[in-house]
Coordinates of C-alpha atoms in Angstrom, one line a residue:
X1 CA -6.7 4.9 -8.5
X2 CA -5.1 2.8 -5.6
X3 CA -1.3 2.6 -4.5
X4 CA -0.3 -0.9 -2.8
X5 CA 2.3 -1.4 0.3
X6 CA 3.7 -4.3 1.0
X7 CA 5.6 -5.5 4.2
X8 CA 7.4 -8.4 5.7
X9 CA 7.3 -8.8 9.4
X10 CA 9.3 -6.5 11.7
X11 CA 10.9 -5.1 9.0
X12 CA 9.6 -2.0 8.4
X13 CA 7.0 -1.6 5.2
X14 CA 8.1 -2.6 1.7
X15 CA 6.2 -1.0 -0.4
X16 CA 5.2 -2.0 -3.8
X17 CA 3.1 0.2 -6.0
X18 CA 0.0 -0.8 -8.0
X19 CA -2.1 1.7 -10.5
X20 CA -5.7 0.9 -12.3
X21 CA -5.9 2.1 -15.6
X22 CA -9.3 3.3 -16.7
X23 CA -11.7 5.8 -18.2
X24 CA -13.8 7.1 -15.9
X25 CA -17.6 7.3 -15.9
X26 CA -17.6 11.3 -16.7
X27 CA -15.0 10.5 -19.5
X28 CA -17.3 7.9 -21.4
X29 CA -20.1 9.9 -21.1
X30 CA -19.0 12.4 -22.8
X31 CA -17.7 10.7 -25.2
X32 CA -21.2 9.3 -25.9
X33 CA -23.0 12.9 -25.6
X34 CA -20.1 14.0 -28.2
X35 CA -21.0 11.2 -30.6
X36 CA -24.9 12.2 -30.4
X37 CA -24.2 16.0 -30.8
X38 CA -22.2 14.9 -34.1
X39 CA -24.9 12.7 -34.9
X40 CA -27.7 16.0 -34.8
X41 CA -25.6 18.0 -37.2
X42 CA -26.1 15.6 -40.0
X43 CA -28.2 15.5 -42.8
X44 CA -31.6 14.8 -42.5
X45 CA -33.0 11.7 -43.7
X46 CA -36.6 9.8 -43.9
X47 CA -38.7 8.2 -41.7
X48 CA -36.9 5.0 -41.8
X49 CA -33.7 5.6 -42.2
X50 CA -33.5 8.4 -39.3
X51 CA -35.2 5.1 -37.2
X52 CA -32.3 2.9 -37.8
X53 CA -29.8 5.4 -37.2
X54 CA -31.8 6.2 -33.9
X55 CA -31.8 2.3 -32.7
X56 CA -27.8 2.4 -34.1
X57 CA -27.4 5.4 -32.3
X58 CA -28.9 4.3 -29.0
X59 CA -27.3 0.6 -29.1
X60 CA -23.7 2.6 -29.0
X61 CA -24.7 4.8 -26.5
X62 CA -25.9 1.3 -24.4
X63 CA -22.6 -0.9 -25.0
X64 CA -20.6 2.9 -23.9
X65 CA -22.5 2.7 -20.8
X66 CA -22.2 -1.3 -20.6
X67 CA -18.0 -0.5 -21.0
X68 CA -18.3 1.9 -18.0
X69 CA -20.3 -0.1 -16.0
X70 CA -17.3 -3.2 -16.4
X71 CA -14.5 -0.3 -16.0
X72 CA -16.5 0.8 -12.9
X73 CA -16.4 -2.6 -11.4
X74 CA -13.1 -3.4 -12.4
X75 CA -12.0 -0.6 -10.5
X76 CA -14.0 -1.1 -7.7
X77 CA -12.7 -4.8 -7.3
X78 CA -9.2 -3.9 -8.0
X79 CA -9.5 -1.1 -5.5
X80 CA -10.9 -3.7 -2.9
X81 CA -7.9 -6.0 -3.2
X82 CA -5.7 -3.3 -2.9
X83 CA -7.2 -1.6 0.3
X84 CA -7.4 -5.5 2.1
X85 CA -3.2 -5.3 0.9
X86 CA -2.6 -2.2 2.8
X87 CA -4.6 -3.2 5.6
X88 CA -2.8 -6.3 5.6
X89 CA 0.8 -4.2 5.6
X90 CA -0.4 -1.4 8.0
X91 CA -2.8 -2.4 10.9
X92 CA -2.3 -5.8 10.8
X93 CA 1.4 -6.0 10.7
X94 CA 1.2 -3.0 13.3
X95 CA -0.8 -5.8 16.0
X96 CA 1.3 -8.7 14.8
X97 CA 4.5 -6.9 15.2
X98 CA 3.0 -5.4 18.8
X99 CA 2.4 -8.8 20.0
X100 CA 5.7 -10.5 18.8
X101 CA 7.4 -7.5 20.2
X102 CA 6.0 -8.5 23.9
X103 CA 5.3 -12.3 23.6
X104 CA 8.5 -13.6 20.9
X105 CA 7.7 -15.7 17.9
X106 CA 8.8 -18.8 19.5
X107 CA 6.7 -21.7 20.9
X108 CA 6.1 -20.8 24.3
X109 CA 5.4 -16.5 24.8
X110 CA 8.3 -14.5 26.8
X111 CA 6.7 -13.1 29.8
X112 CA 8.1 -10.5 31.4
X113 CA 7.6 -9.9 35.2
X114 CA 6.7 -6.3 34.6
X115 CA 4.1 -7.3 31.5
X116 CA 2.2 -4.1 31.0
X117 CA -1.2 -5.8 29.4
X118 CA -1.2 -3.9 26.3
X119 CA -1.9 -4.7 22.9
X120 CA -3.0 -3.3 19.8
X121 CA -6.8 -4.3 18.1
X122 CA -8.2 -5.0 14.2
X123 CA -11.1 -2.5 14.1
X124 CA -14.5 -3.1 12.9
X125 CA -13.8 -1.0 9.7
X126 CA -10.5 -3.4 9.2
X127 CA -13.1 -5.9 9.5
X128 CA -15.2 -4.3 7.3
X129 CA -12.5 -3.9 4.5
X130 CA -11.5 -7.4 4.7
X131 CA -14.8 -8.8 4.0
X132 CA -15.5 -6.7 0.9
X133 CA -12.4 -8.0 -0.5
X134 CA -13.3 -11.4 -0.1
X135 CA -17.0 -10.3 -1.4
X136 CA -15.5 -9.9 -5.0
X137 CA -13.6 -12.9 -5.3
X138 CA -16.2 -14.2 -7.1
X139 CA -17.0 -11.2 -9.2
X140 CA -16.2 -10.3 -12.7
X141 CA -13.9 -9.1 -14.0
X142 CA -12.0 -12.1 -13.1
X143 CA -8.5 -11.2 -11.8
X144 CA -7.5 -15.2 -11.8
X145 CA -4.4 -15.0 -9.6
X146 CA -5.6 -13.1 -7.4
X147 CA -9.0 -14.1 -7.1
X148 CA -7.3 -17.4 -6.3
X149 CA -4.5 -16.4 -3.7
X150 CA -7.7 -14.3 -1.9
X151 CA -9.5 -17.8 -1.8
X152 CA -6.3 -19.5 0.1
X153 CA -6.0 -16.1 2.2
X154 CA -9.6 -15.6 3.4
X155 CA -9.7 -18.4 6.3
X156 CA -5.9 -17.9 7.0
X157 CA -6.5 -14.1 7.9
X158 CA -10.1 -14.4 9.4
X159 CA -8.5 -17.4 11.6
X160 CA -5.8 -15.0 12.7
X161 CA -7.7 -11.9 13.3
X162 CA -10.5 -13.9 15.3
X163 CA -7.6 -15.3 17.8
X164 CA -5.8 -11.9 17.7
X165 CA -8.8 -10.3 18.9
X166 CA -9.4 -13.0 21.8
X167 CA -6.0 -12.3 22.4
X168 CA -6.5 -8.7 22.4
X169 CA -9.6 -9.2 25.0
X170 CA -8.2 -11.6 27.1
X171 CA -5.1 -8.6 28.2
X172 CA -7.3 -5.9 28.3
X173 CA -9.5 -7.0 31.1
X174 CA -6.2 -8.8 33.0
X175 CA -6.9 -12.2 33.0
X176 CA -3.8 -13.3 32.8
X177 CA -3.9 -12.0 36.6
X178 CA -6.9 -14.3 37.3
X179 CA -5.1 -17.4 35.8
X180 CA -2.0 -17.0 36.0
X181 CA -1.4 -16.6 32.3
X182 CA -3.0 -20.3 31.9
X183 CA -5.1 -18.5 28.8
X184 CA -2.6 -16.2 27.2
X185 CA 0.0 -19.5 26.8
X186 CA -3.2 -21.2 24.9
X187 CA -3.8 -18.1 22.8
X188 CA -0.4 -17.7 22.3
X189 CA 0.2 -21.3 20.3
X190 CA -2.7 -20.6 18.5
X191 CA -1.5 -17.4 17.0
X192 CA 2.1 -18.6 16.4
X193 CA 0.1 -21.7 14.5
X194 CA -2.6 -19.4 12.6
X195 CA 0.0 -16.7 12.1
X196 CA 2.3 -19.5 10.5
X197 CA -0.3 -20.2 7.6
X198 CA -1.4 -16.8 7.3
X199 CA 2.1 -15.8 6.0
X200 CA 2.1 -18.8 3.6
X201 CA -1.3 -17.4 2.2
X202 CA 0.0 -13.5 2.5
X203 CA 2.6 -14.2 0.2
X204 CA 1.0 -15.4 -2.2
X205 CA -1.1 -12.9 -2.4
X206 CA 1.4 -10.3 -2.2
X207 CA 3.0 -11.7 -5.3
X208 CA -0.5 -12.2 -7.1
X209 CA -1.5 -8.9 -6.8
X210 CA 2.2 -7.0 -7.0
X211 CA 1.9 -8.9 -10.7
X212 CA -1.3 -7.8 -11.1
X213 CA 0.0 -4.3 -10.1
X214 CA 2.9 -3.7 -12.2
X215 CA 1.5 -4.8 -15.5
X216 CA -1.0 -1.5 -14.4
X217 CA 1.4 0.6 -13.6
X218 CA 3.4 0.4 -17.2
X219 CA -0.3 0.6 -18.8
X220 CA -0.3 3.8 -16.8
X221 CA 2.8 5.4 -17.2
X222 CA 2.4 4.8 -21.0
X223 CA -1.3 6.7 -20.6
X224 CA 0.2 9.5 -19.0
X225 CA 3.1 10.3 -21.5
X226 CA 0.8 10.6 -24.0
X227 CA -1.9 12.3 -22.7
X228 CA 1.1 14.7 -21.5
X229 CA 0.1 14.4 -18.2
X230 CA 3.8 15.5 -16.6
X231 CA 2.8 16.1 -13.1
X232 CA 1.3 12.8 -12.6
X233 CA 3.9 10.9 -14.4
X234 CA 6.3 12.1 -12.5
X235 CA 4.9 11.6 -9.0
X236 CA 4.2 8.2 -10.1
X237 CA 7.8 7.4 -11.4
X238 CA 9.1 9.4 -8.3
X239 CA 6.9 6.4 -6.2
X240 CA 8.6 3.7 -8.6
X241 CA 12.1 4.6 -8.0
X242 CA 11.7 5.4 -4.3
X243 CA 10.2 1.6 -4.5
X244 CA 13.1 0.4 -6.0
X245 CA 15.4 2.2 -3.7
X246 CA 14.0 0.2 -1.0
X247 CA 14.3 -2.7 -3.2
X248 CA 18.0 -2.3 -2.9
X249 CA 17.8 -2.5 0.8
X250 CA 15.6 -5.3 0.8
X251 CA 17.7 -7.2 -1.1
X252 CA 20.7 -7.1 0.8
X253 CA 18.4 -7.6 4.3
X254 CA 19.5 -4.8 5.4
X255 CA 17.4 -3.6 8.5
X256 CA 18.1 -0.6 11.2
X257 CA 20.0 -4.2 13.0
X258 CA 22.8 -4.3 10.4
X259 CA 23.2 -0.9 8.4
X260 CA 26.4 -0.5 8.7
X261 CA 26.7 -3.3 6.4
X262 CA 24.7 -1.5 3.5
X263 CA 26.4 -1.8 0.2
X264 CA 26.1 2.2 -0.9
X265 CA 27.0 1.5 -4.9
X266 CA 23.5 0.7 -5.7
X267 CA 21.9 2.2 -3.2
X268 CA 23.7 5.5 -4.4
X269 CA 22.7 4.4 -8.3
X270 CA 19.3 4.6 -7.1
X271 CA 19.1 7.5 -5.0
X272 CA 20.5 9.4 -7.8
X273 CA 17.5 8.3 -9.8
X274 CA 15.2 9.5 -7.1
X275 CA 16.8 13.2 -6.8
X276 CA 15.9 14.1 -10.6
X277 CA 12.6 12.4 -10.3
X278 CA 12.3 15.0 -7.5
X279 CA 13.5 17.6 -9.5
X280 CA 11.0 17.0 -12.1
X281 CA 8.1 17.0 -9.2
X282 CA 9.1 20.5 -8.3
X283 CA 9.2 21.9 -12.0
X284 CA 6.0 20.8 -12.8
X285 CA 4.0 21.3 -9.9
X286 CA 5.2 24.6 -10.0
X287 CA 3.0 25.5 -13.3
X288 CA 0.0 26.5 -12.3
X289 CA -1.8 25.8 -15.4
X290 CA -0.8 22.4 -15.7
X291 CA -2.2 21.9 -11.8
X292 CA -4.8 23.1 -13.2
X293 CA -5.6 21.1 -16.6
X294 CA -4.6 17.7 -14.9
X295 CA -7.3 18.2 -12.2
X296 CA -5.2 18.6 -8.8
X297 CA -6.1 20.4 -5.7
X298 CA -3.6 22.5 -4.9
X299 CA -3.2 21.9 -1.3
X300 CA -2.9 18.3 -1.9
X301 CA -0.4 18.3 -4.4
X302 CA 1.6 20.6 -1.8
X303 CA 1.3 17.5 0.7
X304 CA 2.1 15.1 -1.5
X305 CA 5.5 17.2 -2.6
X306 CA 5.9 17.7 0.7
X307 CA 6.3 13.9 1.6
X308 CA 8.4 13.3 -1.6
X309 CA 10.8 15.8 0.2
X310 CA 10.8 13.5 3.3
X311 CA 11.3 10.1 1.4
X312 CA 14.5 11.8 -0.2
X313 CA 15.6 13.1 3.2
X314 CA 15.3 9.5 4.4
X315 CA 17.3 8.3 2.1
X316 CA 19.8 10.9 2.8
X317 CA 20.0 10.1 6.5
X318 CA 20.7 6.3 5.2
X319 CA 23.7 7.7 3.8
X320 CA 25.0 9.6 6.0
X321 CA 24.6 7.2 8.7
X322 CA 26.5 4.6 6.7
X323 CA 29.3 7.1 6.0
X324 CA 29.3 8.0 9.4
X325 CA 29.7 4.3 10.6
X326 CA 26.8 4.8 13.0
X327 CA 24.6 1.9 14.5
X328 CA 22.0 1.8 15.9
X329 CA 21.3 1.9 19.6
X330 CA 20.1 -1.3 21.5
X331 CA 17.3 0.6 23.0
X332 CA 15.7 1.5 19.5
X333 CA 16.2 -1.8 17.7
X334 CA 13.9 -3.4 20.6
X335 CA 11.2 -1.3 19.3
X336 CA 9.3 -1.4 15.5
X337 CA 7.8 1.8 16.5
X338 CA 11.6 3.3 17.4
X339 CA 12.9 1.5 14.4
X340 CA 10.5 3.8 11.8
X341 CA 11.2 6.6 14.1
X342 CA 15.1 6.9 14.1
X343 CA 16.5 8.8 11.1
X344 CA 19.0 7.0 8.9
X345 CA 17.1 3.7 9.5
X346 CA 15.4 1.1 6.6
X347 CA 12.3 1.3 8.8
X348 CA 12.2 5.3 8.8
X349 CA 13.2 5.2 4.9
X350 CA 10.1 2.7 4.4
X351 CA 7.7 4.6 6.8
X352 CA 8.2 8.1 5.0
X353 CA 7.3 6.0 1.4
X354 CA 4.4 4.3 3.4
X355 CA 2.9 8.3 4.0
X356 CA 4.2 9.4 0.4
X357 CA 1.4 6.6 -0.8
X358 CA -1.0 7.6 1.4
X359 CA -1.0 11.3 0.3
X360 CA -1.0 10.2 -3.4
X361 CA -4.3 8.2 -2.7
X362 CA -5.8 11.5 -1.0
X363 CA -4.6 13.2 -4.1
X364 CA -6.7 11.4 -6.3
X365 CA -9.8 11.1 -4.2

């Protein structure tokens, strides 16, 4: 199972959280090898009756492994779309917000006489987890709103990571120094032009599959309740509400720029939410037999505990800056990677929930 971010540019990550539920292969088998073993304990029978139950028999055993083949795919699809979203709201926005940071978003690029020639890449494996996204747009199970915000996205983002990369070249081998920038201007209205119809598509997208997402995630926290599955209910609700927490900042555009102007009455409604979902993380991942029985590694669940701890902290820091009446200093609001750095900032908040995610995926690999 796959947790989603989602971002908005130079503002720190938003994240939104997506589950898949589904059996898994292990689980359907043995529920087909229990339905034989019941079968073998009955009476016996003749010739041709024990032949029909046989062919009866082995047709449900087929459609059980026909239903894990589609669960398998559905998960594997779902899982694709949600790794091209985080790639999308990690690397991606990492290089966009790198070169907006040095160039601007305006027309022309700001070039400063002391340019440094830096700038972040898309990797081959980014690459390579684009294009199996797009590979299952076409596959079943069909998920339609996505599978049609994916169409709209694929040129948009392959047109921007293709000029991003030329970009990317270009700077590291200095040839701005043997034209005189002539190039990098080029590249530079053909990234504000591509990036301008990628963000139309992104959205879309974002939407698509946050829908997608949180009609999962109820399925999910429904599943877990009853199958009394407390440990991973409550990380999962403890994900939701942090979510929501920076929902509330979101909403108000609230950024490490204006914090001071954070409205703390919902934020505070919130965060109280967050410290009993907390609470509830610490009293069950503190029985061992219930680590044991819902399938976690111990270590792992440690690390994902450990970065709840931090997103609360974060949140903390919010608060106390905005008690405090402390802004921000000019120096760090020039700087995304500053911004998620500084304590007490959105970005920070959003960057701690961004890790939180990422150890829950490691938990359930």
């Amino acid at each position: 199972m796959q947790i989603l971010n989602k971002s908005g540019l130079l503002a720190g990550i938003l994240v939104f959280l997506l589950m898949v539920t589904a059996c898994s292969a292990l689980q359907t088998e043995k529920a087909a090898e229990t339905k034989s073993e019941a079968a073998d304990t009955g009476t016996k029978t003749n010739g041709a009756t024990a032949s029909a139950g046989a062919k009866e028999a082995g047709s449900d055993e087929s459609e059980k492994l026909a239903d894990t083949d589609k669960l398998n795919l559905e998960m594997e699809k779902y899982n694709a779309y949600v790794d091209l979203n985080n790639f999308m709201t990690s690397r991606m926005q990492d290089v966009l917000n790198d070169y907006f940071e040095e160039f601007g978003d305006g027309n022309k690029p700001k070039i400063e006489k002391y340019f440094s020639g830096s700038l972040l890449s898309i990797s081959e494996y980014d690459k390579d987890t684009m294009n199996r996204a797009f590979d299952y747009k076409d596959k079943e199970p069909a998920f339609d709103a996505v599978d049609t915000a994916i169409v709209q996205l694929e040129p948009a983002i392959k047109k921007l990571a293709a000029v991003l990369g030329e970009a990317y070249d270009y700077y590291d081998v200095k040839g701005y120094v043997d034209d005189q920038f002539a190039k990098g201007k080029q590249l530079h209205t053909q990234i504000i032009t591509a990036y301008k119809a990628y963000e139309k598509a992104a959205d879309v997208y974002f939407d698509a599959i946050n829908d997608l997402g949180n009609k999962r995630t109820q399925a999910e926290l429904k599943e877990l309740r009853k199958n009394d599955e407390q440990i991973r209910y409550s990380i999962l609700t403890f994900m939701l509400d942090a979510e929501a927490l920076s929902d509330v900042m979101e909403q108000q555009e609230i950024y490490a720029d204006n914090i001071l102007k954070l409205d703390l009455k919902p934020f505070k409604e919130k965060y109280n939410v967050l410290i009993t979902d907390l609470q509830n993380i610490n009293k069950y991942a503190a029985d061992k037999a219930r680590i044991k029985t819902e399938g976690f590694r111990e270590y792992a669940l440690e690390n994902y505990v450990d970065a709840a701890k931090e997103v609360k902290v974060a949140a903390t820091n919010i608060i106390e800056r905005v008690n405090n009446k402390e802004a921000v200093d000019e120096f760090t609001l020039n700087s995304s990677f500053f911004r998620k750095n500084k304590e007490g900032t959105p970005e920070n908040y959003n960057d701690k929930l961004s890790i939180l995610i990422d150890k829950y995926n490691q938990l359930n690999q």
